[in-house]
C-alpha positions as a printed NumPy array, in Angstrom:
array([[-14.199, -78.191,  37.724],
       [-14.686, -74.634,  38.899],
       [-12.919, -71.768,  37.419],
       [-11.823, -69.034,  39.726],
       [-12.337, -65.489,  38.926],
       [ -9.648, -63.215,  37.61 ],
       [ -7.681, -61.893,  40.155],
       [ -8.393, -58.108,  40.636],
       [ -5.998, -55.533,  42.401],
       [ -7.314, -52.809,  44.617],
       [ -5.318, -50.181,  46.508],
       [ -6.526, -48.44 ,  49.377],
       [ -4.833, -45.   ,  50.217],
       [ -5.925, -43.217,  53.374],
       [ -3.48 , -41.619,  55.932],
       [ -5.464, -43.544,  58.824],
       [ -4.498, -47.014,  59.22 ],
       [ -7.559, -48.062,  61.159],
       [ -9.841, -46.357,  58.462],
       [ -7.708, -48.578,  55.842],
       [ -7.807, -51.894,  57.756],
       [-11.585, -51.59 ,  57.961],
       [-11.944, -50.534,  53.871],
       [ -9.786, -53.641,  53.22 ],
       [-11.907, -56.078,  55.169],
       [-14.459, -54.645,  53.628],
       [-13.381, -55.4  ,  50.413],
       [-11.829, -58.834,  51.009],
       [-15.259, -60.021,  52.248],
       [-16.982, -58.604,  49.189],
       [-14.334, -59.824,  46.349],
       [-12.361, -62.662,  48.006],
       [ -9.907, -63.282,  45.319],
       [ -9.024, -59.715,  45.188],
       [ -5.597, -58.962,  46.036],
       [ -5.886, -55.73 ,  48.327],
       [ -3.143, -53.487,  49.211],
       [ -2.524, -50.259,  51.394],
       [ -0.934, -47.172,  51.138],
       [ -0.504, -44.222,  53.732],
       [  0.644, -41.546,  51.246],
       [  0.373, -40.581,  47.628],
       [  4.09 , -41.659,  47.093],
       [  3.407, -45.295,  48.495],
       [  0.017, -45.459,  46.279],
       [  1.746, -44.505,  43.468],
       [  4.763, -47.239,  44.029],
       [  2.246, -49.93 ,  44.586],
       [  0.228, -49.171,  41.512],
       [  3.364, -49.206,  39.098],
       [  4.528, -52.578,  40.271],
       [  3.105, -55.303,  38.794],
       [ -0.38 , -55.314,  36.818],
       [ -2.389, -52.212,  36.821],
       [ -4.829, -52.12 ,  39.771],
       [ -8.581, -52.576,  38.877],
       [ -9.703, -50.128,  41.628],
       [ -8.258, -47.399,  43.532],
       [-10.04 , -46.208,  46.724],
       [ -8.714, -42.79 ,  48.   ],
       [ -9.56 , -40.559,  50.85 ],
       [-10.188, -37.142,  48.928],
       [ -8.026, -35.127,  51.696],
       [ -4.771, -37.306,  51.724],
       [ -1.075, -36.439,  51.963],
       [  0.518, -35.289,  48.658],
       [ -2.688, -35.643,  46.759],
       [ -3.992, -32.519,  44.79 ],
       [ -7.377, -33.707,  44.263],
       [ -7.829, -31.85 ,  40.7  ],
       [ -4.585, -32.294,  39.822],
       [ -3.537, -35.913,  41.19 ],
       [ -6.732, -37.659,  40.205],
       [ -6.354, -36.344,  36.578],
       [ -2.84 , -37.853,  36.429],
       [ -4.104, -40.723,  38.089],
       [ -6.963, -41.122,  35.363],
       [ -4.254, -40.444,  32.523],
       [ -1.671, -43.009,  33.798],
       [ -4.307, -45.736,  34.944],
       [ -7.202, -45.176,  32.107],
       [ -8.872, -48.689,  32.785],
       [ -8.808, -48.517,  36.719],
       [-12.023, -47.195,  38.48 ],
       [-11.22 , -44.54 ,  40.919],
       [-13.48 , -44.267,  44.167],
       [-12.734, -40.918,  46.365],
       [-14.356, -40.843,  49.943],
       [-14.417, -37.744,  52.296],
       [-15.91 , -37.064,  55.395],
       [-16.087, -33.694,  54.373],
       [-19.207, -31.36 ,  53.682]])
């Protein structure tokens, strides 16, 4: 009998729905057993993150509604110490 890997949880947060969908498809292809959730705002992301087990990974846009990068990332790290945080940006 083959054991299924432990289910991880990833939250993709970006204000562009098409970009989120593309990232979700990539994550699901690489990690088929992962639960992938999407958020379009900081408030939505935090509500998802605080529901159920802590996410294993956050994938965040650097310029994101409600996100003050220096402060918000520090707060996120404090609350979700074991979660990985991946920041994306199209800015130079």
